[in-house]
CSV table of C-alpha atoms and ligand atoms in Angstrom, one decimal:
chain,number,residue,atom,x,y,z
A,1,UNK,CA,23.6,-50.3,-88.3
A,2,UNK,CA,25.8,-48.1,-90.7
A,3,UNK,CA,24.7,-44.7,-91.2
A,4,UNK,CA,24.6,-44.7,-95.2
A,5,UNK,CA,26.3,-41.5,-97.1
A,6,UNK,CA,23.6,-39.8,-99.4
A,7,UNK,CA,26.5,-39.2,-101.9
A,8,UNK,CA,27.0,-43.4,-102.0
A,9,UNK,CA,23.5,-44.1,-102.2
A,10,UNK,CA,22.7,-41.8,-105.1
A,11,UNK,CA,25.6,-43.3,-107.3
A,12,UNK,CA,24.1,-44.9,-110.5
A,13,UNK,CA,27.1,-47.0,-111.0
A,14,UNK,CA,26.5,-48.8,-107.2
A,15,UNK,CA,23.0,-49.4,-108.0
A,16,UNK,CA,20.1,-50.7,-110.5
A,17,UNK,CA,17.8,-48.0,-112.4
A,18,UNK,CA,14.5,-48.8,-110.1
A,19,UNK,CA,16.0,-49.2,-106.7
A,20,UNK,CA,17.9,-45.6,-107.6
A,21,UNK,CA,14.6,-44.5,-108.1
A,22,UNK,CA,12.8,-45.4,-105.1
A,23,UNK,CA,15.7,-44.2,-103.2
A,24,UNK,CA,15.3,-40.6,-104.4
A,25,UNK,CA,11.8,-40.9,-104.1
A,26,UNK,CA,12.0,-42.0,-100.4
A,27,UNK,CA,14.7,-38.7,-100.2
A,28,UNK,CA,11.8,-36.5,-101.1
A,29,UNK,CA,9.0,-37.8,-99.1
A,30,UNK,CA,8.6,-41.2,-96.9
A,31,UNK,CA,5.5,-43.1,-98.4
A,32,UNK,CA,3.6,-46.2,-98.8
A,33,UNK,CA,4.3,-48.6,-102.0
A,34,UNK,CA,1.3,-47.5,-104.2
A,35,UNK,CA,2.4,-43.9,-103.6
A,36,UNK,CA,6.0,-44.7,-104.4
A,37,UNK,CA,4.5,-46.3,-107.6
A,38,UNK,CA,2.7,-43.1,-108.9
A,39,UNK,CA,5.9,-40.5,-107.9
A,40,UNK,CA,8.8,-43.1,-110.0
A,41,UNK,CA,6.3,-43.9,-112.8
A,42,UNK,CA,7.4,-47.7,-111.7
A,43,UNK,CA,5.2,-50.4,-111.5
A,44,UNK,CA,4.1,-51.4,-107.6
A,45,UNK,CA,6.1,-54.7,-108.3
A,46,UNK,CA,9.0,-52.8,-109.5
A,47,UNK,CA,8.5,-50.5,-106.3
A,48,UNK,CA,8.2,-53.8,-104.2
A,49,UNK,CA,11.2,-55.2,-105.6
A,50,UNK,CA,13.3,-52.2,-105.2
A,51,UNK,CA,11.4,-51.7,-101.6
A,52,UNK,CA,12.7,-54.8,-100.3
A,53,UNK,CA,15.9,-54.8,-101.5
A,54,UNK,CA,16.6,-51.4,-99.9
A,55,UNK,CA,14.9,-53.2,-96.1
A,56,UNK,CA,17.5,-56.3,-96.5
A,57,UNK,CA,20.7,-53.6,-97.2
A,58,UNK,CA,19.0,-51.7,-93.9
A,59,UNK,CA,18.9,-48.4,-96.0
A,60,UNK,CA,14.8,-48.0,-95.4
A,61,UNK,CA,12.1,-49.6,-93.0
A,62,UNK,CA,8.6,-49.6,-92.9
A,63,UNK,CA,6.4,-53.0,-93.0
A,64,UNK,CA,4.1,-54.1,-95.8
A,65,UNK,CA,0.8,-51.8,-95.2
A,66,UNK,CA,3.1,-48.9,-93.6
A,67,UNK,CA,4.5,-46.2,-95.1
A,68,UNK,CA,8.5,-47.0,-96.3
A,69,UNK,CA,10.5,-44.3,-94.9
A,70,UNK,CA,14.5,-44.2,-95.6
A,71,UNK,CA,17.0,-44.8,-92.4
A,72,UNK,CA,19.1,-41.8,-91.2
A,73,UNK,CA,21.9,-40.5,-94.1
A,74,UNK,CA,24.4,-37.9,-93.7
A,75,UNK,CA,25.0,-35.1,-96.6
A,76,UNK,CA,23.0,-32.6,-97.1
A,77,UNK,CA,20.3,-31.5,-99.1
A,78,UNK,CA,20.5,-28.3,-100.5
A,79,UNK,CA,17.4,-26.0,-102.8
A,80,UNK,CA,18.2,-22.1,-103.7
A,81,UNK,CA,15.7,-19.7,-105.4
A,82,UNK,CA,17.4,-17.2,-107.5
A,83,UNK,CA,14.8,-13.8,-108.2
A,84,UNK,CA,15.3,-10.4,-109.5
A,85,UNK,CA,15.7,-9.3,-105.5
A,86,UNK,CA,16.1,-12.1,-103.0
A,87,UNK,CA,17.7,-15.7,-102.8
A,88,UNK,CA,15.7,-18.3,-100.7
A,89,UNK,CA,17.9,-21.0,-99.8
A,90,UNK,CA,16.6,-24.6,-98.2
A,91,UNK,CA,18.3,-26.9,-96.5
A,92,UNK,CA,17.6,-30.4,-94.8
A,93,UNK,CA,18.9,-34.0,-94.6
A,94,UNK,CA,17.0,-36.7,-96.9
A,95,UNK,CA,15.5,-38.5,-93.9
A,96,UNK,CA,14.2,-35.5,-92.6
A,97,UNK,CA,10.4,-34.2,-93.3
A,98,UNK,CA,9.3,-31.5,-95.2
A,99,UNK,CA,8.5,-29.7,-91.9
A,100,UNK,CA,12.2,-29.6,-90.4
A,101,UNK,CA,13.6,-27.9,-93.6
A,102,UNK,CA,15.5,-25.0,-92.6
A,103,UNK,CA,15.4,-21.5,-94.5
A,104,UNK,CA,17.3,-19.1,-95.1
A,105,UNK,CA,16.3,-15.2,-97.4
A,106,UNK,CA,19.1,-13.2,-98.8
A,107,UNK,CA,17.5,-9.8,-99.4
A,108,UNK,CA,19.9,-9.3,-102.7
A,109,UNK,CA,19.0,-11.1,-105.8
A,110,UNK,CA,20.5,-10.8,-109.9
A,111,UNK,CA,19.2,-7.3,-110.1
A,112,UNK,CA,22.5,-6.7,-107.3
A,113,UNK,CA,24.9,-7.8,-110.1
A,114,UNK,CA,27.0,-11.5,-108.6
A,115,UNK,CA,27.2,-10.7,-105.5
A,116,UNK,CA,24.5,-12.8,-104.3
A,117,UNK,CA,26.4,-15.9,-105.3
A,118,UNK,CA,29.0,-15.3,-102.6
A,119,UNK,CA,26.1,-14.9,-100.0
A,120,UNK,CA,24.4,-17.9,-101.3
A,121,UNK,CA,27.5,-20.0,-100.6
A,122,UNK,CA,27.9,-18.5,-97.1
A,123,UNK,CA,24.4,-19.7,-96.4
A,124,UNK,CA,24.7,-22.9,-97.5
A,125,UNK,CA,27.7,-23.4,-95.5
A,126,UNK,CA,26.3,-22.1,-92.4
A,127,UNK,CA,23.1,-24.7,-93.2
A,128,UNK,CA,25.1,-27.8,-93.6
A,129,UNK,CA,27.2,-26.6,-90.5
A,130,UNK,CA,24.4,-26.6,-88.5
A,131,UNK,CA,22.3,-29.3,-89.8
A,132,UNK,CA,25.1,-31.3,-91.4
A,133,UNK,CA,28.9,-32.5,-90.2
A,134,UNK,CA,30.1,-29.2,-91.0
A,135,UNK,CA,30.3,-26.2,-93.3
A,136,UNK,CA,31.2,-28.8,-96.4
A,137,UNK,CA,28.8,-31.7,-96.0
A,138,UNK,CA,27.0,-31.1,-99.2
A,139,UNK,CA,25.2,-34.4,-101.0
A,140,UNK,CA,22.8,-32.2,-103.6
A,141,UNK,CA,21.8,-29.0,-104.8
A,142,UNK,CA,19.1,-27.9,-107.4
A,143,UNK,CA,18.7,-24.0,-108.5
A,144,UNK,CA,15.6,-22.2,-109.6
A,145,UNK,CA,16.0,-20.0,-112.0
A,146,UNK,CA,13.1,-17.2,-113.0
A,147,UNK,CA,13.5,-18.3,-116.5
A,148,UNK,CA,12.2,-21.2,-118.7
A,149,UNK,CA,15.3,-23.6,-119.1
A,150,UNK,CA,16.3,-25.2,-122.6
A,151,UNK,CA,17.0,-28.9,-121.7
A,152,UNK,CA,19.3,-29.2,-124.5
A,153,UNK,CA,22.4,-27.0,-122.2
A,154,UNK,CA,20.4,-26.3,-119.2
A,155,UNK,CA,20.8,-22.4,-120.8
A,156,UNK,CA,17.7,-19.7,-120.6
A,157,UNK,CA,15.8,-21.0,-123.2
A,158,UNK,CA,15.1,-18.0,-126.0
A,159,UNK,CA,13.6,-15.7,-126.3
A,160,UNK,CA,14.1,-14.6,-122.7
A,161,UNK,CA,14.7,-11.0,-121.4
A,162,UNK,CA,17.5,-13.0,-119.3
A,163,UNK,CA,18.9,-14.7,-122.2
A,164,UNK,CA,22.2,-12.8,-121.7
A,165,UNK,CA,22.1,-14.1,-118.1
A,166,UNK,CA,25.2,-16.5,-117.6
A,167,UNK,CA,24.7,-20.1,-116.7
A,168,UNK,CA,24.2,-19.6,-113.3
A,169,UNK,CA,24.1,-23.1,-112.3
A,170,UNK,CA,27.9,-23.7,-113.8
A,171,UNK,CA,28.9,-20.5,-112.2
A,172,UNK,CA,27.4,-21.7,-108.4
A,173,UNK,CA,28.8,-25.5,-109.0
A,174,UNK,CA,32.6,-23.4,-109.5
A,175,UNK,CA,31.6,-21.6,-106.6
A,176,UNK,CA,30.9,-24.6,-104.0
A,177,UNK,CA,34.1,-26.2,-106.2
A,178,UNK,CA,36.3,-23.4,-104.1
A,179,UNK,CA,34.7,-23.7,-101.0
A,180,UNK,CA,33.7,-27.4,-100.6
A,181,UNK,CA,35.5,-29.4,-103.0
A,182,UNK,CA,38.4,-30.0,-101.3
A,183,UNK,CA,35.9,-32.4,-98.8
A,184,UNK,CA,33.8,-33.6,-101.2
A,185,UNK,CA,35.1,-33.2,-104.4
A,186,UNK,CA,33.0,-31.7,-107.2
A,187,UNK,CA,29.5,-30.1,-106.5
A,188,UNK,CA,27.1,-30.4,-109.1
A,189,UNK,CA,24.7,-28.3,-109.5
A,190,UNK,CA,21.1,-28.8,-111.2
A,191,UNK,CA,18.7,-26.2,-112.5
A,192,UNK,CA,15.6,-25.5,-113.8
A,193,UNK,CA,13.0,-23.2,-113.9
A,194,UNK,CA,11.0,-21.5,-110.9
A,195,UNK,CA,7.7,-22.3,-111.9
A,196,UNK,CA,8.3,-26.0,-112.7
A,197,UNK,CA,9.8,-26.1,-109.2
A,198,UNK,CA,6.6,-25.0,-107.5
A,199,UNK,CA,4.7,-27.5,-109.7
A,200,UNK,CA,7.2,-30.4,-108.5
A,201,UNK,CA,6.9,-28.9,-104.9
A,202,UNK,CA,3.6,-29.0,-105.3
A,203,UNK,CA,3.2,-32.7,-106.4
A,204,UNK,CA,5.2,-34.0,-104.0
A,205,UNK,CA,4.1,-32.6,-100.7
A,206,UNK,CA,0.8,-31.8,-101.4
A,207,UNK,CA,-1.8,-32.9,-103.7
A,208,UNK,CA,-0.6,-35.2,-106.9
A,209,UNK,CA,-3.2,-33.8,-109.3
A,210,UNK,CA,-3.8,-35.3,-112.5
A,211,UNK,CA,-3.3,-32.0,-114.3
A,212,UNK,CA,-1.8,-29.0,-112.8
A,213,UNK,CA,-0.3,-25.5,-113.9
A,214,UNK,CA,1.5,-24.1,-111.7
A,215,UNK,CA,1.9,-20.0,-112.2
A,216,UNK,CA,5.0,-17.9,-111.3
A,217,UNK,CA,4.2,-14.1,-111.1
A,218,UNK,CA,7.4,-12.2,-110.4
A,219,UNK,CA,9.0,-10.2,-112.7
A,220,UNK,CA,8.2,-12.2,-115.4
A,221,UNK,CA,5.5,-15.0,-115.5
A,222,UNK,CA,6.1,-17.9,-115.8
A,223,UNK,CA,4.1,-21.6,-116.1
A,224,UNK,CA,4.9,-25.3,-114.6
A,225,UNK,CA,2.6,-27.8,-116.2
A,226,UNK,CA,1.7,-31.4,-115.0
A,227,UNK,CA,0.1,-34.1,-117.2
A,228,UNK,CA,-0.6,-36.8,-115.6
A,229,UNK,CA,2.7,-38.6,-113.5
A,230,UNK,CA,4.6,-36.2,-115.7
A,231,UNK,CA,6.4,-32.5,-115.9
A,232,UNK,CA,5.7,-31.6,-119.4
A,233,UNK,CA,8.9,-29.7,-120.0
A,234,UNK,CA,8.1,-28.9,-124.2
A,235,UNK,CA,10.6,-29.1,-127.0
A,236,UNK,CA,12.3,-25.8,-125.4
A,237,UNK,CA,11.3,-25.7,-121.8
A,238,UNK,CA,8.4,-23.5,-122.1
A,239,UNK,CA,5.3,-25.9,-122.0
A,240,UNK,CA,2.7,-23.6,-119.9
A,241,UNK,CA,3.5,-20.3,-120.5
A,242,UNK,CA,0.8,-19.0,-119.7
A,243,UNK,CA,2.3,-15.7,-119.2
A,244,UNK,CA,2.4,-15.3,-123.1
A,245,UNK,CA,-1.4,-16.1,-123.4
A,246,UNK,CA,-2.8,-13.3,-125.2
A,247,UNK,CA,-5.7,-11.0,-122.6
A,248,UNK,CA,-5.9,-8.0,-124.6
A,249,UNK,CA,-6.0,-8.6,-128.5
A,250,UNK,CA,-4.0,-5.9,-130.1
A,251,UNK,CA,-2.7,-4.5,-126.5
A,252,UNK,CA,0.8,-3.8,-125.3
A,253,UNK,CA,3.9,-5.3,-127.2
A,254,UNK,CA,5.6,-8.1,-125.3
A,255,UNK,CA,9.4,-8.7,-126.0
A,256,UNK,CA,8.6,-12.4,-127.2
A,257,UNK,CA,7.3,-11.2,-130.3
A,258,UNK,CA,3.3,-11.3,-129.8
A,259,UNK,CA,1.1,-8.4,-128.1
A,260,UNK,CA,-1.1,-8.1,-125.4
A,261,UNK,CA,0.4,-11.5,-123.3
A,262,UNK,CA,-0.7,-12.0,-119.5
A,263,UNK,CA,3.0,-11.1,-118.4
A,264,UNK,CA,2.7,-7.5,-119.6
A,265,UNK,CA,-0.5,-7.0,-117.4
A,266,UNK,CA,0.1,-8.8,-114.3
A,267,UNK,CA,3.9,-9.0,-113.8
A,268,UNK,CA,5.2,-7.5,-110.8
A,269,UNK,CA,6.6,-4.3,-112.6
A,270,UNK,CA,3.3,-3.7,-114.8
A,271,UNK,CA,1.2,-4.4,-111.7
A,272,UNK,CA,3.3,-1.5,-109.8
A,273,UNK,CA,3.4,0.9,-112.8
A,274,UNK,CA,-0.4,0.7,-112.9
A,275,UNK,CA,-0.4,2.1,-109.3
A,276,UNK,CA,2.3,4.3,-109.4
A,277,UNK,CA,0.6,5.9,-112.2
A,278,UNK,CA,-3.2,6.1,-110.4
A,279,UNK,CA,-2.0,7.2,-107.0
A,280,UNK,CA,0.2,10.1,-107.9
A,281,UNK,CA,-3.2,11.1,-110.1
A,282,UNK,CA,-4.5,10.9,-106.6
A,283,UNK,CA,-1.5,13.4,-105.6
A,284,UNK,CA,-0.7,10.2,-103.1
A,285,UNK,CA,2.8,8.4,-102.4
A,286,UNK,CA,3.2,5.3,-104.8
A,287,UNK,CA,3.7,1.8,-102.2
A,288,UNK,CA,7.6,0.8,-103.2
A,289,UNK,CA,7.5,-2.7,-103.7
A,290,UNK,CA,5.1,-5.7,-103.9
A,291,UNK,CA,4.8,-6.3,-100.5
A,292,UNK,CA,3.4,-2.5,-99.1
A,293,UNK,CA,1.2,-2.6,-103.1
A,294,UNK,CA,-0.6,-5.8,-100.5
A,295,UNK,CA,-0.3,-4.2,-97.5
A,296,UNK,CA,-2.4,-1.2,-98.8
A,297,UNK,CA,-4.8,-3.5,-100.4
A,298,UNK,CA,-5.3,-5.1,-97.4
A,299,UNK,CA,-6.0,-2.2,-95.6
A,300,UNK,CA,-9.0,-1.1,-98.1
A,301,UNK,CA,-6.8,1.1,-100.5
A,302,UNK,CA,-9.4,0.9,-103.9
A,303,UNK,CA,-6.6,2.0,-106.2
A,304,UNK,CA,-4.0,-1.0,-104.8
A,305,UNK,CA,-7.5,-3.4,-104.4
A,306,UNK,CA,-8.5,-2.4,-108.0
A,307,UNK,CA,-5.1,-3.1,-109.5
A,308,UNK,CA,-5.0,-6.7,-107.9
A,309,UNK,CA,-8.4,-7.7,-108.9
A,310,UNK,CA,-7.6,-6.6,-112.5
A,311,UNK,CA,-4.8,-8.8,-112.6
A,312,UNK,CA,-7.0,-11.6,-111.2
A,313,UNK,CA,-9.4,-10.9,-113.8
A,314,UNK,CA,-7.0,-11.0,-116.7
A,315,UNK,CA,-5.3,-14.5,-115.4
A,316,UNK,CA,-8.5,-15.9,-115.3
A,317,UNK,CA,-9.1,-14.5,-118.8
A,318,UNK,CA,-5.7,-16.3,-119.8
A,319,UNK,CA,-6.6,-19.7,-117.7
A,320,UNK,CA,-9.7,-19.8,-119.7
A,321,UNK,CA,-8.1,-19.9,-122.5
A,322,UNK,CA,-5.5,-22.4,-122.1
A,323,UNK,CA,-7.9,-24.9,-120.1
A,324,UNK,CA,-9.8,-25.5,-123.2
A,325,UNK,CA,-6.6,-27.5,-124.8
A,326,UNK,CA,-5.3,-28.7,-121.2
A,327,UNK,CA,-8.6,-28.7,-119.2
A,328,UNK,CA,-6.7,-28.2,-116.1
A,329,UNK,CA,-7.7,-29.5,-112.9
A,330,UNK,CA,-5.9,-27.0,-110.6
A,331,UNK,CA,-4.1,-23.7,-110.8
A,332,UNK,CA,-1.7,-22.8,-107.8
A,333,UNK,CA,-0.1,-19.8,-107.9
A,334,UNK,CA,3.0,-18.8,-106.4
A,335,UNK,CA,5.5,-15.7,-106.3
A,336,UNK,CA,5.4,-11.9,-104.6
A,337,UNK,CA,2.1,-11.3,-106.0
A,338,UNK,CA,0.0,-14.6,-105.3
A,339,UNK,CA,-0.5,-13.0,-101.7
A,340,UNK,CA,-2.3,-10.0,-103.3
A,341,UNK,CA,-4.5,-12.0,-105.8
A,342,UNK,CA,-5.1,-14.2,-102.6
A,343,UNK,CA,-6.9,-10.9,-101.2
A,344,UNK,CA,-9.1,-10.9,-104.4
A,345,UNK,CA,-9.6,-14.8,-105.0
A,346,UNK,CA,-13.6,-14.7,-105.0
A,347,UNK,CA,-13.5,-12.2,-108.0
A,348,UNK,CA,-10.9,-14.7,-109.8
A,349,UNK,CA,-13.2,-17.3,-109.0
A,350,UNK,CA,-16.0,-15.8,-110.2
A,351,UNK,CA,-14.4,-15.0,-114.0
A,352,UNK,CA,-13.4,-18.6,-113.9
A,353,UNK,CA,-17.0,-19.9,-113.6
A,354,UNK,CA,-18.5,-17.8,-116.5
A,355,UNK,CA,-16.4,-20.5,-118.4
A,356,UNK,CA,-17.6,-24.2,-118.6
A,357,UNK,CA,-13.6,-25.0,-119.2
A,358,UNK,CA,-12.6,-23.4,-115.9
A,359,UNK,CA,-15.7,-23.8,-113.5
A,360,UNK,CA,-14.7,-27.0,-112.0
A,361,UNK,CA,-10.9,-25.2,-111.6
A,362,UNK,CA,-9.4,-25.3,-108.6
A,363,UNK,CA,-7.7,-21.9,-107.3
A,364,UNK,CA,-4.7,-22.5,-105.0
A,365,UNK,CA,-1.7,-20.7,-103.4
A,366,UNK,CA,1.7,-21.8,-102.7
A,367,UNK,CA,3.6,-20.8,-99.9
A,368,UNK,CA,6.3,-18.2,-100.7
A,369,UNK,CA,8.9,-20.4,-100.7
A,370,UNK,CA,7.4,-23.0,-102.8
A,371,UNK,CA,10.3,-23.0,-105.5
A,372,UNK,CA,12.9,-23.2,-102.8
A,373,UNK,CA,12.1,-26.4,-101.7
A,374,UNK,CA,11.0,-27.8,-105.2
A,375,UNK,CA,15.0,-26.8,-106.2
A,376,UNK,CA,16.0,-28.9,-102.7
A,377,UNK,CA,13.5,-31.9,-104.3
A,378,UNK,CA,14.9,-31.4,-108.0
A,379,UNK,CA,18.8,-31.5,-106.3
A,380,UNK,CA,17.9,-35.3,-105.1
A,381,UNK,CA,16.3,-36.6,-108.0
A,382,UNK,CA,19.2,-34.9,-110.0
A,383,UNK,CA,16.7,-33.8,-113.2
A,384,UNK,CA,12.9,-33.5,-114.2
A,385,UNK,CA,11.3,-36.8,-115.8
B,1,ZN,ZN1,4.7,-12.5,-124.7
């Protein structure tokens, strides 16, 4: 049997609307019809159609009551998370589980100026050398971004600190244009934002809630919201910003305009300045970075313990508020500090149960790289429904 190109399969000209579908669905994750159904937004005889006709062409398998799983490809599937300090690229083949993806940290990030494009690329290549038929066997790559993306022009969507930031995605398809195009001719590259990413991640591998908000907290925080099958992306990209939900009436100014928002209490920065500023009135050494603020917490440090659980309190202040227009089923949060407010979960649970909106709320964490591997899913499905 012919092993099928990823590149061939994926071309909208070769095939209808619905089987294209369930083949980028079966790229993401192998699954029975019904779950096929509710990841496409097909009907199940739409997804039974398509199903079959992709069994006769020998491009999936998988009998009636089984699971439909897509035949080996070649071309691989690429995901890279972009942060202020780091670069997580992912990397698999479309057959290939969630579980064999392979991963790769670049400890320099947009804060280093471009260098960490060049790196990115390198990684990439050494990825689809080891996994692929060499250093240029690209098929797909999707970007996170740690900003809300206007789906107009794929630009940072105003206002946003980063709003000077060039379009990165452009800049990285130009970039794997030098180094791969020769092979494979043109490399496009899709973006969106890191929180939607998680969200997407999260609805495909894990559980498919029926509402779900998804929370960044890095530098900036940001929101992924699901409704129902759908990402609700929001006339500028910024549906479930939750970061910009006002905690403290009156409190600190935020550069979008309104004061007191969640981002200006529990980003990563205002999270550190609030130790930095307690432990040297302790006449103790500051931790440097997100990681030793945990460490310390974790070790029974009450300034770094105190500073997470008032930034657990003060999202759950912020969810409460939102889940009375969303009533969200599920919260999972994700980024450098979602490890730290993991430490101090029972006292965010608690603040959500004072709240008829948010008692039924359930609190869960993504794994670091969550965003990563959303970007890889959002490269094969080419954009957000
Ligand atoms: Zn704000």
């Amino acid at each position: 049997m012919p092993v099928h190109e990823t590149r061939d399969l994926l071309d909208p000209e070769a095939r209808s609307d619905s089987v294209l579908q369930v083949i980028r669905a079966l790229m993401c994750r192998s699954g029975l019809r019904t779950e096929l159904a509710r990841r496409t937004g097909l009907s199940i005889a739409s997804v039974s159609t398509a199903v079959q006709r992709l069994l006769d062409d020998g491009i999936a398998h998988g009998g009636k009551k089984e699971a439909v799983a897509l035949r080996p490809v070649t071309g691989v599937a690429v995901g890279i998370q972009v942060g202020a300090r780091h670069v997580t690229v992912a990397a698999r083949l479309p057959h290939w589980p969630r579980e064999q993806v392979r991963l790769v940290s670049l400890g320099q990030g947009l804060r280093d100026g471009a260098a960490w494009i060049d790196a990115a690329a390198d990684a990439v290549a050494g990825l689809a050398g080891s996994i692929g038929r060499g250093p240029a066997d690209l098929a797909t790559v999707g970007l996170a971004v740690p900003w809300p993306v206007d789906p107009r022009d794929l630009s940072p969507s105003p206002p946003s600190p980063w709003f000077a930031a060039p379009d990165l995605h452009r800049r990285l398809s130009a970039r794997f244009g030098e180094v791969f195009g020769e092979v494979f001719g043109e490399v496009k590259v899709v973006v969106d934002a890191d929180a939607r990413l998680g969200a997407l991640n999260e609805q495909t591998y894990h559980h498919p809630y029926e509402t779900l908000l998804y929370v960044e907290i890095a530098e900036h925080v940001l929101g992924g919201l699901v409704v129902g099958p759908r990402m609700v992306r929001g006339a500028l990209g910024r549906a479930g910003s939750v970061g910009h939900q006002v905690v403290e009436p009156g409190g600190l100014d935020c550069w979008c305009g309104k004061r007191g928002c969640l981002e200006r209490y529990i980003s990563v920065p205002a999270v550190l300045e609030g130790v930095y500023v307690s432990l040297r009135a302790r006449g103790e050494e500051p931790p440097a970075s997100v990681g030793a603020l945990i460490d310390r917490a974790r070790d029974g440090d009450p300034d770094c313990r105190w500073a997470l659980t008032a930034a657990a309190k003060r999202l759950a202040r912020a969810l409460r508020e939102s889940a009375a227009t969303l009533e969200t089923q599920a919260v999972v949060l994700g980024g450098p500090l979602a490890p730290g407010l993991r430490l101090v979960a029972a006292e965010c649970e608690q603040e959500l149960r004072r709240s008829a909106w948010t008692r039924h709320l359930e609190l869960r964490f993504a794994q670091p790289d969550a965003a990563a591997h959303g970007a890889l899913i959002l490269g094969l499905i080419g954009h957000l429904r």
